[in-house]
Amino acid sequence: MKTKKIRNYILALTALFSLNSCSYNEMVEKDEAVSTAWSNVEVQYQRRSDLIPNLVSTVKGYAQHEQSTLQAVMEARSKATQITVDADNLTPEKMKEYQQAQGEISSALGKLLAITENYPELKANQNFSELQAQLEGTENRITEARRRYNESVQEYNVLVRSFPNNLFAKMFGFDKKEKYEAESGSEKAPEVKF
Amino acid sequence: MKRFILFLSCFLLLTIRIQAASYTPESLPMVYLQDQTRHVVNPDGILSAGCVAAMDTLLWNLERNKGVQSVVAVVESIENDDCYEFCMQLARLHGIGSKANTGLIILLSTQNRCYQILTGTGLEGTLPDAICRRIENQKMVPFLKQGDWDQAMYQTVYSVCKVIEGDPTLINELTGKKKQEGGNTGLYFVGAVILLFILISWYSNRQRNTCPHCGKQGLVRMNSNIITDRIHRIEHHQETFRCPHCGQLTHRNHDEPMDNGTGFGGMVPPIMGPWGGFRRGGSSFDGPQGGSFEGGDFGGGGSGGEF
């Protein structure tokens, strides 16, 4: 009788541990996936940041009267490069700061590209056209990287917050992660003037 | 009244035309999946058959030599007016591209007046955005503005192929063995087996005909006896040969398991073997072989625009 009881205990314990270890490993896996996706987002933003000096100097050659716009782009860039978010420390505040900084670059760049419409010579420039293509491609990559980041965060959050994983998640410090929301600045529609 | 009917029929025709041609990534027919030599999707017949065939050849070679899996689509109209989004959704849906992520999509929508070259993540180094834009600016857009779809697409595909072929780091090894080459290897193997079989039979024949005394060829069989051992089911063959060169006699004895008297029992399987191989190899000629996309990854590289 006693041996049967002990056997039952052992069975229950092994079941518990195997279940636990399974979901624990899965949590680690998903956590790593989120980190990788985030670093990819940062890489793409960095890529955009690296393109800016080249773009600014090309535009400068054709549009000297647009100093203030060019200045704004460079300032936004230098501000944003100071803010980096560690993949292991994706707190909501940090994320918000990062998003804000990158959003400022986006809106400054948007203004810069809008004024280039006034310079047909610049638009006809092969070098500028190709730079613009790189910038567009990078924006597309950023969008794609963000989409994937959000996907991986969603998967992770669903895993961490569902029962019974949430008990173990709390125990091992797997917190809910923040998604990358739409950029600040993009929520207000662009003004159209005629 | 007549005018009204004319107007109405014109209007109906127009709406039917528009409705028939608007594609989603899901509804775009993927001819590559039915026939791996066809990369160009031309459901509305915008391109001429000659142009499609020429591009198919270029792209088929590209896949064979460089492992770049490509889809070129020319349609009248797409949903949502966004060529880039359409290409990305198409890529995600089918997983265009090999394991090395060297996928390539080129799309032209003539009514939306937009075009897009989309490169897989493994192809971004070979075909950077700037090069895509340069090809578009120089080879595509001038013809698009004239409405010369054939020239625009052919020139673009040709230029893209040239750029990719100029990259020595891209090799088909990245994608693993192709089906077509697998078929060739099979044929070579069958050929080698046949050759070996012929060589062995030639050699054993030569051995049998060689006189052991003078070493010359051309033994003539004088006599042959078969003693049948029905208990052990064995036939004792006793043969006598005479050499025409030195005149000496040679005796040879060997045993063979009894069979039903054909004497060819041992010969049949080796002949049938290669035949079976041939027939299997031949099945690839029965009809077009469908291709399969291998789940390539697209990160949003490439270039597009409107004209």
Short mmCIF file of C-alpha atoms in Angstrom, two decimals:
data_model
loop_
_atom_site.label_atom_id
_atom_site.label_comp_id
_atom_site.label_asym_id
_atom_site.label_seq_id
_atom_site.Cartn_x
_atom_site.Cartn_y
_atom_site.Cartn_z
CA MET A 1 0.00 0.00 0.00
CA LYS A 2 2.77 2.38 0.95
CA THR A 3 4.81 1.61 -2.16
CA LYS A 4 1.80 2.38 -4.33
CA LYS A 5 1.43 5.79 -2.70
CA ILE A 6 5.09 6.58 -3.20
CA ARG A 7 4.87 5.48 -6.82
CA ASN A 8 1.90 7.79 -7.35
CA TYR A 9 3.82 10.70 -5.85
CA ILE A 10 6.78 10.07 -8.12
CA LEU A 11 4.53 9.84 -11.15
CA ALA A 12 2.82 13.10 -10.31
CA LEU A 13 6.17 14.82 -9.74
CA THR A 14 7.65 13.61 -13.04
CA ALA A 15 4.52 14.68 -14.87
CA LEU A 16 4.72 18.11 -13.29
CA PHE A 17 8.41 18.51 -14.03
CA SER A 18 8.19 17.33 -17.61
CA LEU A 19 5.29 19.71 -18.22
CA ASN A 20 7.12 22.52 -16.54
CA SER A 21 10.40 21.97 -18.31
CA CYS A 22 8.62 21.76 -21.65
CA SER A 23 6.91 25.10 -21.31
CA TYR A 24 10.00 26.63 -19.70
CA ASN A 25 12.13 25.72 -22.69
CA GLU A 26 9.45 27.00 -24.98
CA MET A 27 9.38 30.28 -23.13
CA VAL A 28 13.14 30.61 -23.48
CA GLU A 29 12.86 29.84 -27.17
CA LYS A 30 10.14 32.44 -27.77
CA ASP A 31 12.02 34.95 -25.65
CA GLU A 32 15.09 34.51 -27.83
CA ALA A 33 12.97 34.84 -30.95
CA VAL A 34 11.72 38.18 -29.70
CA SER A 35 15.28 39.34 -29.00
CA THR A 36 16.38 38.34 -32.50
CA ALA A 37 13.40 40.09 -34.08
CA TRP A 38 14.13 43.21 -32.08
CA SER A 39 17.77 43.31 -33.07
CA ASN A 40 16.67 43.04 -36.67
CA VAL A 41 14.43 46.05 -36.19
CA GLU A 42 17.37 47.98 -34.78
CA VAL A 43 19.63 46.91 -37.63
CA GLN A 44 17.15 48.25 -40.16
CA TYR A 45 16.79 51.55 -38.35
CA GLN A 46 20.57 51.80 -38.17
CA ARG A 47 20.70 51.20 -41.89
CA ARG A 48 18.36 54.11 -42.47
CA SER A 49 20.42 56.24 -40.15
CA ASP A 50 23.56 55.42 -42.17
CA LEU A 51 21.90 56.53 -45.38
CA ILE A 52 20.96 59.96 -44.11
CA PRO A 53 24.33 61.82 -44.37
CA ASN A 54 24.69 60.72 -47.98
CA LEU A 55 21.18 61.80 -48.79
CA VAL A 56 21.55 65.14 -47.06
CA SER A 57 24.79 65.96 -48.87
CA THR A 58 23.24 65.07 -52.23
CA VAL A 59 20.21 67.25 -51.59
CA LYS A 60 22.45 70.07 -50.33
CA GLY A 61 24.15 70.26 -53.71
CA TYR A 62 20.87 71.18 -55.39
CA ALA A 63 18.79 72.87 -52.71
CA GLN A 64 20.87 75.31 -50.69
CA HIS A 65 17.78 77.24 -49.58
CA GLU A 66 16.46 74.35 -47.56
CA GLN A 67 19.00 74.52 -44.79
CA SER A 68 16.44 74.34 -41.99
CA THR A 69 14.89 71.11 -43.30
CA LEU A 70 18.31 69.53 -43.77
CA GLN A 71 19.31 70.65 -40.31
CA ALA A 72 16.17 69.10 -38.82
CA VAL A 73 16.97 65.73 -40.40
CA MET A 74 20.53 65.72 -39.13
CA GLU A 75 19.44 66.75 -35.64
CA ALA A 76 16.78 64.07 -35.45
CA ARG A 77 19.34 61.54 -36.58
CA SER A 78 21.95 62.50 -34.00
CA LYS A 79 19.31 62.44 -31.29
CA ALA A 80 18.07 59.01 -32.30
CA THR A 81 21.51 57.43 -32.48
CA GLN A 82 21.95 58.09 -28.77
CA ILE A 83 18.93 56.00 -27.90
CA THR A 84 19.35 52.29 -28.17
CA VAL A 85 17.28 49.62 -26.52
CA ASP A 86 18.90 46.49 -25.23
CA ALA A 87 17.07 43.42 -26.48
CA ASP A 88 17.05 41.95 -22.96
CA ASN A 89 15.57 45.09 -21.49
CA LEU A 90 12.54 45.89 -23.61
CA THR A 91 10.65 48.00 -21.11
CA PRO A 92 7.64 50.00 -22.29
CA GLU A 93 9.29 53.32 -21.39
CA LYS A 94 12.47 52.54 -23.31
CA MET A 95 10.47 51.36 -26.28
CA LYS A 96 8.41 54.51 -26.29
CA GLU A 97 11.53 56.67 -26.20
CA TYR A 98 13.06 54.74 -29.08
CA GLN A 99 9.88 54.89 -31.13
CA GLN A 100 9.60 58.61 -30.57
CA ALA A 101 13.18 59.25 -31.67
CA GLN A 102 12.83 57.13 -34.80
CA GLY A 103 9.45 58.70 -35.51
CA GLU A 104 11.09 62.10 -35.51
CA ILE A 105 13.57 60.96 -38.12
CA SER A 106 10.71 59.61 -40.21
CA SER A 107 8.79 62.86 -40.18
CA ALA A 108 11.93 64.94 -40.85
CA LEU A 109 12.81 62.68 -43.74
CA GLY A 110 9.26 62.93 -45.03
CA LYS A 111 9.54 66.71 -45.11
CA LEU A 112 12.91 66.51 -46.85
CA LEU A 113 11.58 64.21 -49.54
CA ALA A 114 8.55 66.45 -49.98
CA ILE A 115 10.68 69.52 -50.73
CA THR A 116 12.80 67.60 -53.23
CA GLU A 117 9.69 67.54 -55.40
CA ASN A 118 10.38 71.23 -56.07
CA TYR A 119 13.77 70.52 -57.63
CA PRO A 120 13.38 68.76 -60.97
CA GLU A 121 17.14 68.71 -61.49
CA LEU A 122 17.60 66.86 -58.24
CA LYS A 123 14.88 64.39 -59.12
CA ALA A 124 16.56 63.70 -62.45
CA ASN A 125 19.87 62.99 -60.72
CA GLN A 126 20.72 59.31 -61.00
CA ASN A 127 22.55 59.30 -57.68
CA PHE A 128 19.61 60.85 -55.86
CA SER A 129 17.16 58.48 -57.46
CA GLU A 130 19.18 55.49 -56.31
CA LEU A 131 19.59 56.91 -52.82
CA GLN A 132 15.86 57.40 -52.68
CA ALA A 133 15.37 53.77 -53.74
CA GLN A 134 17.66 52.64 -50.94
CA LEU A 135 15.74 54.74 -48.49
CA GLU A 136 12.41 53.37 -49.67
CA GLY A 137 13.77 49.83 -49.54
CA THR A 138 15.00 50.45 -46.01
CA GLU A 139 11.63 51.81 -44.94
CA ASN A 140 10.06 48.66 -46.35
CA ARG A 141 12.56 46.54 -44.45
CA ILE A 142 11.78 48.43 -41.26
CA THR A 143 8.08 47.78 -41.74
CA GLU A 144 8.72 44.11 -42.36
CA ALA A 145 11.08 43.81 -39.39
CA ARG A 146 8.54 45.50 -37.14
CA ARG A 147 5.79 43.24 -38.38
CA ARG A 148 7.88 40.21 -37.55
CA TYR A 149 8.83 41.61 -34.17
CA ASN A 150 5.19 42.15 -33.32
CA GLU A 151 4.37 38.64 -34.45
CA SER A 152 7.04 37.12 -32.25
CA VAL A 153 5.97 39.27 -29.31
CA GLN A 154 2.41 38.11 -29.78
CA GLU A 155 3.45 34.47 -29.77
CA TYR A 156 5.57 35.02 -26.70
CA ASN A 157 2.85 36.91 -24.84
CA VAL A 158 0.23 34.29 -25.60
CA LEU A 159 2.53 31.61 -24.26
CA VAL A 160 3.54 33.51 -21.15
CA ARG A 161 0.08 34.70 -20.19
CA SER A 162 -1.92 31.54 -20.75
CA PHE A 163 -2.65 29.12 -17.93
CA PRO A 164 -0.77 27.29 -16.44
CA ASN A 165 2.35 28.78 -18.00
CA ASN A 166 1.68 32.14 -16.37
CA LEU A 167 2.49 30.64 -12.96
CA PHE A 168 5.90 29.43 -14.09
CA ALA A 169 6.49 32.54 -16.16
CA LYS A 170 6.10 34.71 -13.10
CA MET A 171 8.38 32.41 -11.14
CA PHE A 172 11.15 32.63 -13.75
CA GLY A 173 10.66 36.26 -14.64
CA PHE A 174 9.20 36.00 -18.13
CA ASP A 175 7.24 39.23 -18.31
CA LYS A 176 4.86 40.36 -20.95
CA LYS A 177 6.62 42.20 -23.77
CA GLU A 178 5.68 45.37 -25.57
CA LYS A 179 4.70 45.52 -29.22
CA TYR A 180 5.98 48.14 -31.59
CA GLU A 181 3.06 50.45 -32.16
CA ALA A 182 2.61 52.77 -35.11
CA GLU A 183 5.18 55.56 -35.14
CA SER A 184 4.41 58.78 -33.42
CA GLY A 185 3.76 61.35 -36.09
CA SER A 186 2.13 58.85 -38.38
CA GLU A 187 -1.09 59.04 -36.39
CA LYS A 188 -1.82 62.53 -37.69
CA ALA A 189 -2.57 62.54 -41.38
CA PRO A 190 -0.28 64.66 -43.55
CA GLU A 191 -1.54 68.11 -44.40
CA VAL A 192 -2.25 68.74 -48.05
CA LYS A 193 -1.79 72.27 -49.34
CA PHE A 194 -2.55 73.56 -52.82
CA MET B 1 -32.50 54.64 -77.64
CA LYS B 2 -29.81 53.18 -79.85
CA ARG B 3 -27.27 55.47 -78.33
CA PHE B 4 -28.38 54.51 -74.85
CA ILE B 5 -27.98 50.79 -75.58
CA LEU B 6 -24.56 51.42 -77.03
CA PHE B 7 -23.57 53.38 -73.97
CA LEU B 8 -24.94 50.71 -71.67
CA SER B 9 -23.13 47.91 -73.46
CA CYS B 10 -19.90 49.92 -73.42
CA PHE B 11 -20.33 50.47 -69.71
CA LEU B 12 -21.07 46.80 -69.06
CA LEU B 13 -18.09 45.73 -71.11
CA LEU B 14 -15.88 48.07 -69.16
CA THR B 15 -17.07 46.84 -65.77
CA ILE B 16 -16.72 43.22 -66.80
CA ARG B 17 -13.24 43.90 -68.02
CA ILE B 18 -12.22 45.58 -64.78
CA GLN B 19 -13.77 42.92 -62.60
CA ALA B 20 -12.23 40.06 -64.51
CA ALA B 21 -8.69 41.32 -64.24
CA SER B 22 -8.23 42.39 -60.62
CA TYR B 23 -5.93 39.93 -58.93
CA THR B 24 -5.16 39.14 -55.33
CA PRO B 25 -2.00 37.28 -54.30
CA GLU B 26 -4.20 34.23 -53.75
CA SER B 27 -5.94 34.35 -57.12
CA LEU B 28 -2.82 34.91 -59.21
CA PRO B 29 -2.17 31.61 -61.03
CA MET B 30 1.28 30.20 -60.28
CA VAL B 31 2.23 28.45 -63.50
CA TYR B 32 5.59 27.47 -62.01
CA LEU B 33 3.90 24.99 -59.71
CA GLN B 34 2.53 23.11 -62.71
CA ASP B 35 5.59 23.43 -64.90
CA GLN B 36 8.97 24.25 -63.44
CA THR B 37 10.23 25.73 -66.70
CA ARG B 38 7.63 28.50 -66.63
CA HIS B 39 8.38 31.51 -64.51
CA VAL B 40 6.33 34.16 -66.28
CA VAL B 41 2.75 34.65 -65.16
CA ASN B 42 0.81 36.31 -67.96
CA PRO B 43 -2.85 35.56 -67.25
CA ASP B 44 -4.25 38.56 -69.14
CA GLY B 45 -2.17 37.95 -72.23
CA ILE B 46 -0.51 41.35 -72.01
CA LEU B 47 2.84 40.00 -73.15
CA SER B 48 3.33 38.26 -76.47
CA ALA B 49 3.97 34.52 -76.45
CA GLY B 50 7.45 35.05 -77.89
CA CYS B 51 8.40 37.44 -75.13
CA VAL B 52 7.11 35.05 -72.46
CA ALA B 53 9.08 32.17 -73.96
CA ALA B 54 12.25 34.24 -74.15
CA MET B 55 11.96 35.34 -70.53
CA ASP B 56 11.11 31.81 -69.40
CA THR B 57 14.33 30.58 -70.98
CA LEU B 58 16.39 33.30 -69.30
CA LEU B 59 14.83 32.66 -65.91
CA TRP B 60 15.03 28.89 -66.21
CA ASN B 61 18.75 29.22 -66.88
CA LEU B 62 19.04 31.58 -63.97
CA GLU B 63 17.48 29.05 -61.65
CA ARG B 64 19.65 26.23 -62.95
CA ASN B 65 22.92 28.15 -62.84
CA LYS B 66 22.47 30.45 -59.89
CA GLY B 67 19.68 28.90 -57.84
CA VAL B 68 17.54 32.02 -58.09
CA GLN B 69 13.88 31.13 -58.07
CA SER B 70 11.87 33.80 -59.79
CA VAL B 71 8.33 34.79 -60.60
CA VAL B 72 7.58 37.45 -63.19
CA ALA B 73 3.98 38.55 -63.25
CA VAL B 74 2.30 40.96 -65.65
CA VAL B 75 -1.34 41.66 -64.93
CA GLU B 76 -3.84 44.32 -65.81
CA SER B 77 -4.90 45.17 -62.32
CA ILE B 78 -4.27 44.20 -58.72
CA GLU B 79 -6.27 44.78 -55.60
CA ASN B 80 -5.29 47.64 -53.26
CA ASP B 81 -3.17 49.35 -55.93
CA ASP B 82 0.06 48.57 -54.09
CA CYS B 83 2.62 46.59 -56.06
CA TYR B 84 5.01 46.26 -53.13
CA GLU B 85 2.38 44.88 -50.76
CA PHE B 86 1.13 42.53 -53.46
CA CYS B 87 4.63 41.14 -54.02
CA MET B 88 5.28 40.72 -50.31
CA GLN B 89 2.02 38.89 -49.79
CA LEU B 90 2.72 36.70 -52.80
CA ALA B 91 6.16 35.89 -51.40
CA ARG B 92 4.77 35.07 -47.98
CA LEU B 93 1.97 32.98 -49.43
CA HIS B 94 4.11 30.75 -51.60
CA GLY B 95 7.52 31.03 -49.96
CA ILE B 96 9.14 31.88 -53.26
CA GLY B 97 12.87 31.23 -53.30
CA SER B 98 15.23 28.51 -52.26
CA LYS B 99 16.63 27.70 -48.84
CA ALA B 100 19.30 30.34 -49.50
CA ASN B 101 16.47 32.89 -49.77
CA THR B 102 17.44 33.90 -53.27
CA GLY B 103 13.93 34.57 -54.49
CA LEU B 104 13.02 37.20 -57.04
CA ILE B 105 9.65 38.68 -57.93
CA ILE B 106 9.03 41.20 -60.70
CA LEU B 107 5.53 42.58 -61.02
CA LEU B 108 3.94 44.96 -63.48
CA SER B 109 0.34 46.09 -63.21
CA THR B 110 -0.62 48.00 -66.31
CA GLN B 111 -3.83 49.60 -65.00
CA ASN B 112 -2.48 50.49 -61.59
CA ARG B 113 0.56 51.77 -63.46
CA CYS B 114 2.96 50.42 -60.88
CA TYR B 115 5.91 48.06 -60.99
CA GLN B 116 8.09 46.34 -58.42
CA ILE B 117 11.27 44.33 -58.29
CA LEU B 118 11.37 42.43 -55.01
CA THR B 119 14.52 40.64 -53.89
CA GLY B 120 14.79 37.87 -51.33
CA THR B 121 17.05 38.41 -48.33
CA GLY B 122 19.76 36.26 -49.89
CA LEU B 123 19.70 38.29 -53.09
CA GLU B 124 19.91 41.75 -51.55
CA GLY B 125 23.71 41.74 -51.73
CA THR B 126 23.77 40.77 -55.40
CA LEU B 127 20.92 42.98 -56.46
CA PRO B 128 20.86 45.98 -54.12
CA ASP B 129 17.98 48.42 -54.18
CA ALA B 130 20.04 51.01 -56.04
CA ILE B 131 20.79 48.59 -58.88
CA CYS B 132 17.13 47.62 -59.08
CA ARG B 133 16.22 51.28 -59.38
CA ARG B 134 18.88 51.86 -62.02
CA ILE B 135 17.54 48.97 -64.11
CA GLU B 136 14.02 50.29 -63.70
CA ASN B 137 15.00 53.83 -64.63
CA GLN B 138 17.02 52.85 -67.66
CA LYS B 139 15.44 49.67 -69.01
CA MET B 140 11.88 49.58 -67.78
CA VAL B 141 10.26 52.96 -67.33
CA PRO B 142 11.11 54.41 -70.78
CA PHE B 143 9.31 51.49 -72.44
CA LEU B 144 6.48 51.52 -69.92
CA LYS B 145 5.77 55.13 -70.79
CA GLN B 146 5.41 54.11 -74.43
CA GLY B 147 3.16 51.22 -73.46
CA ASP B 148 5.65 48.71 -74.86
CA TRP B 149 5.15 46.06 -72.18
CA ASP B 150 7.11 43.38 -74.04
CA GLN B 151 10.26 45.44 -74.32
CA ALA B 152 9.97 46.81 -70.78
CA MET B 153 9.73 43.37 -69.21
CA TYR B 154 12.24 41.65 -71.45
CA GLN B 155 14.87 44.35 -71.01
CA THR B 156 14.36 44.31 -67.24
CA VAL B 157 14.57 40.55 -66.92
CA TYR B 158 17.60 40.46 -69.20
CA SER B 159 19.43 43.12 -67.17
CA VAL B 160 18.55 41.48 -63.86
CA CYS B 161 19.82 38.13 -65.17
CA LYS B 162 23.04 39.75 -66.33
CA VAL B 163 23.65 41.28 -62.90
CA ILE B 164 22.93 38.04 -61.07
CA GLU B 165 25.03 35.96 -63.45
CA GLY B 166 27.92 38.36 -62.90
CA ASP B 167 28.01 37.43 -59.23
CA PRO B 168 30.42 34.55 -58.70
CA THR B 169 29.39 33.97 -55.09
CA LEU B 170 25.94 32.80 -56.14
CA ILE B 171 26.07 29.16 -57.06
CA ASN B 172 23.46 26.55 -57.38
CA GLU B 173 25.08 24.53 -54.59
CA LEU B 174 23.36 26.87 -52.19
CA THR B 175 20.03 25.45 -53.17
CA GLY B 176 21.11 21.84 -53.03
CA LYS B 177 20.62 19.38 -55.84
CA LYS B 178 18.09 20.28 -58.44
CA LYS B 179 15.59 17.72 -59.62
CA GLN B 180 16.70 17.99 -63.20
CA GLU B 181 20.31 17.29 -62.34
CA GLY B 182 19.22 14.40 -60.16
CA GLY B 183 17.59 12.89 -63.26
CA ASN B 184 20.80 13.30 -65.22
CA THR B 185 22.84 11.58 -62.54
CA GLY B 186 20.43 8.69 -62.66
CA LEU B 187 20.91 8.41 -66.41
CA TYR B 188 24.69 8.48 -66.05
CA PHE B 189 24.49 5.75 -63.46
CA VAL B 190 22.38 3.58 -65.71
CA GLY B 191 24.84 4.21 -68.53
CA ALA B 192 27.76 3.22 -66.31
CA VAL B 193 26.02 -0.01 -65.27
CA ILE B 194 25.38 -0.93 -68.89
CA LEU B 195 28.98 -0.17 -69.81
CA LEU B 196 30.24 -2.28 -66.92
CA PHE B 197 27.99 -5.13 -67.94
CA ILE B 198 29.26 -5.00 -71.52
CA LEU B 199 32.88 -4.84 -70.34
CA ILE B 200 32.48 -7.83 -68.01
CA SER B 201 30.80 -9.97 -70.62
CA TRP B 202 33.44 -9.00 -73.18
CA TYR B 203 36.23 -9.84 -70.74
CA SER B 204 34.77 -13.20 -69.71
CA ASN B 205 34.18 -14.07 -73.35
CA ARG B 206 37.78 -13.24 -74.11
CA GLN B 207 38.98 -15.36 -71.19
CA ARG B 208 36.88 -18.25 -72.42
CA ASN B 209 38.29 -17.99 -75.92
CA THR B 210 41.93 -17.77 -74.87
CA CYS B 211 44.06 -20.88 -75.24
CA PRO B 212 45.87 -21.62 -71.94
CA HIS B 213 48.84 -23.13 -73.78
CA CYS B 214 49.78 -20.47 -76.33
CA GLY B 215 47.70 -17.54 -75.02
CA LYS B 216 46.08 -16.84 -78.37
CA GLN B 217 42.40 -16.19 -79.07
CA GLY B 218 39.98 -18.35 -80.98
CA LEU B 219 39.37 -21.64 -79.18
CA VAL B 220 36.95 -23.89 -81.08
CA ARG B 221 34.60 -26.12 -79.15
CA MET B 222 34.98 -29.74 -80.25
CA ASN B 223 32.76 -31.54 -77.83
CA SER B 224 30.36 -30.87 -75.00
CA ASN B 225 28.79 -33.24 -72.50
CA ILE B 226 26.18 -32.54 -69.91
CA ILE B 227 25.78 -35.02 -67.08
CA THR B 228 22.64 -34.33 -65.12
CA ASP B 229 22.60 -35.02 -61.41
CA ARG B 230 18.93 -35.06 -60.60
CA ILE B 231 19.43 -35.76 -56.90
CA HIS B 232 21.47 -32.62 -56.28
CA ARG B 233 19.80 -30.79 -59.17
CA ILE B 234 23.18 -30.01 -60.73
CA GLU B 235 24.37 -30.21 -64.32
CA HIS B 236 28.02 -31.17 -64.88
CA HIS B 237 29.21 -29.55 -68.09
CA GLN B 238 32.29 -31.09 -69.71
CA GLU B 239 33.59 -29.21 -72.73
CA THR B 240 36.57 -29.82 -74.95
CA PHE B 241 38.15 -27.00 -76.96
CA ARG B 242 40.85 -27.09 -79.61
CA CYS B 243 43.21 -24.23 -80.31
CA PRO B 244 43.62 -23.59 -84.05
CA HIS B 245 47.05 -22.02 -83.48
CA CYS B 246 48.91 -24.65 -81.47
CA GLY B 247 46.49 -27.56 -81.92
CA GLN B 248 46.36 -28.46 -78.24
CA LEU B 249 43.16 -29.61 -76.56
CA THR B 250 41.68 -27.87 -73.53
CA HIS B 251 39.13 -29.44 -71.17
CA ARG B 252 36.84 -27.39 -69.07
CA ASN B 253 34.41 -28.60 -66.44
CA HIS B 254 31.89 -26.55 -64.62
CA ASP B 255 28.72 -27.14 -62.69
CA GLU B 256 25.49 -25.26 -63.07
CA PRO B 257 22.28 -25.47 -61.09
CA MET B 258 19.57 -27.23 -63.08
CA ASP B 259 17.01 -24.98 -64.66
CA ASN B 260 14.25 -25.53 -67.10
CA GLY B 261 16.58 -25.72 -70.00
CA THR B 262 16.63 -22.20 -71.29
CA GLY B 263 20.25 -21.68 -70.37
CA PHE B 264 19.56 -17.99 -70.12
CA GLY B 265 18.37 -18.13 -66.55
CA GLY B 266 21.37 -16.31 -65.20
CA MET B 267 21.44 -13.77 -68.01
CA VAL B 268 17.99 -12.29 -67.76
CA PRO B 269 18.15 -10.20 -64.56
CA PRO B 270 21.21 -8.10 -65.52
CA ILE B 271 19.54 -7.14 -68.78
CA MET B 272 16.24 -6.35 -67.16
CA GLY B 273 17.91 -4.27 -64.46
CA PRO B 274 19.08 -1.43 -66.66
CA TRP B 275 15.83 -1.55 -68.59
CA GLY B 276 13.88 -0.91 -65.45
CA GLY B 277 16.14 2.05 -64.79
CA PHE B 278 15.55 3.44 -68.23
CA ARG B 279 11.83 3.28 -67.87
CA ARG B 280 11.92 5.07 -64.58
CA GLY B 281 14.17 7.76 -65.98
CA GLY B 282 11.95 8.13 -68.99
CA SER B 283 8.91 9.09 -67.00
CA SER B 284 10.19 12.67 -66.74
CA PHE B 285 9.53 13.13 -70.44
CA ASP B 286 5.86 12.29 -70.10
CA GLY B 287 4.79 15.86 -69.40
CA PRO B 288 5.74 19.10 -67.65
CA GLN B 289 7.18 18.63 -64.21
CA GLY B 290 5.79 20.91 -61.53
CA GLY B 291 8.19 23.05 -59.55
CA SER B 292 8.01 23.77 -55.86
CA PHE B 293 8.93 26.82 -53.88
CA GLU B 294 11.19 26.14 -50.95
CA GLY B 295 10.10 28.76 -48.46
CA GLY B 296 12.45 31.63 -49.30
CA ASP B 297 12.44 34.71 -47.10
CA PHE B 298 11.80 38.28 -48.25
CA GLY B 299 12.73 41.18 -45.99
CA GLY B 300 11.37 43.97 -48.17
CA GLY B 301 14.39 44.61 -50.38
CA GLY B 302 14.10 45.80 -53.94
CA SER B 303 12.67 48.79 -55.65
CA GLY B 304 9.42 49.83 -57.18
CA GLY B 305 7.57 52.83 -58.45
CA GLU B 306 4.88 54.22 -60.66
CA PHE B 307 4.92 55.46 -64.21
#
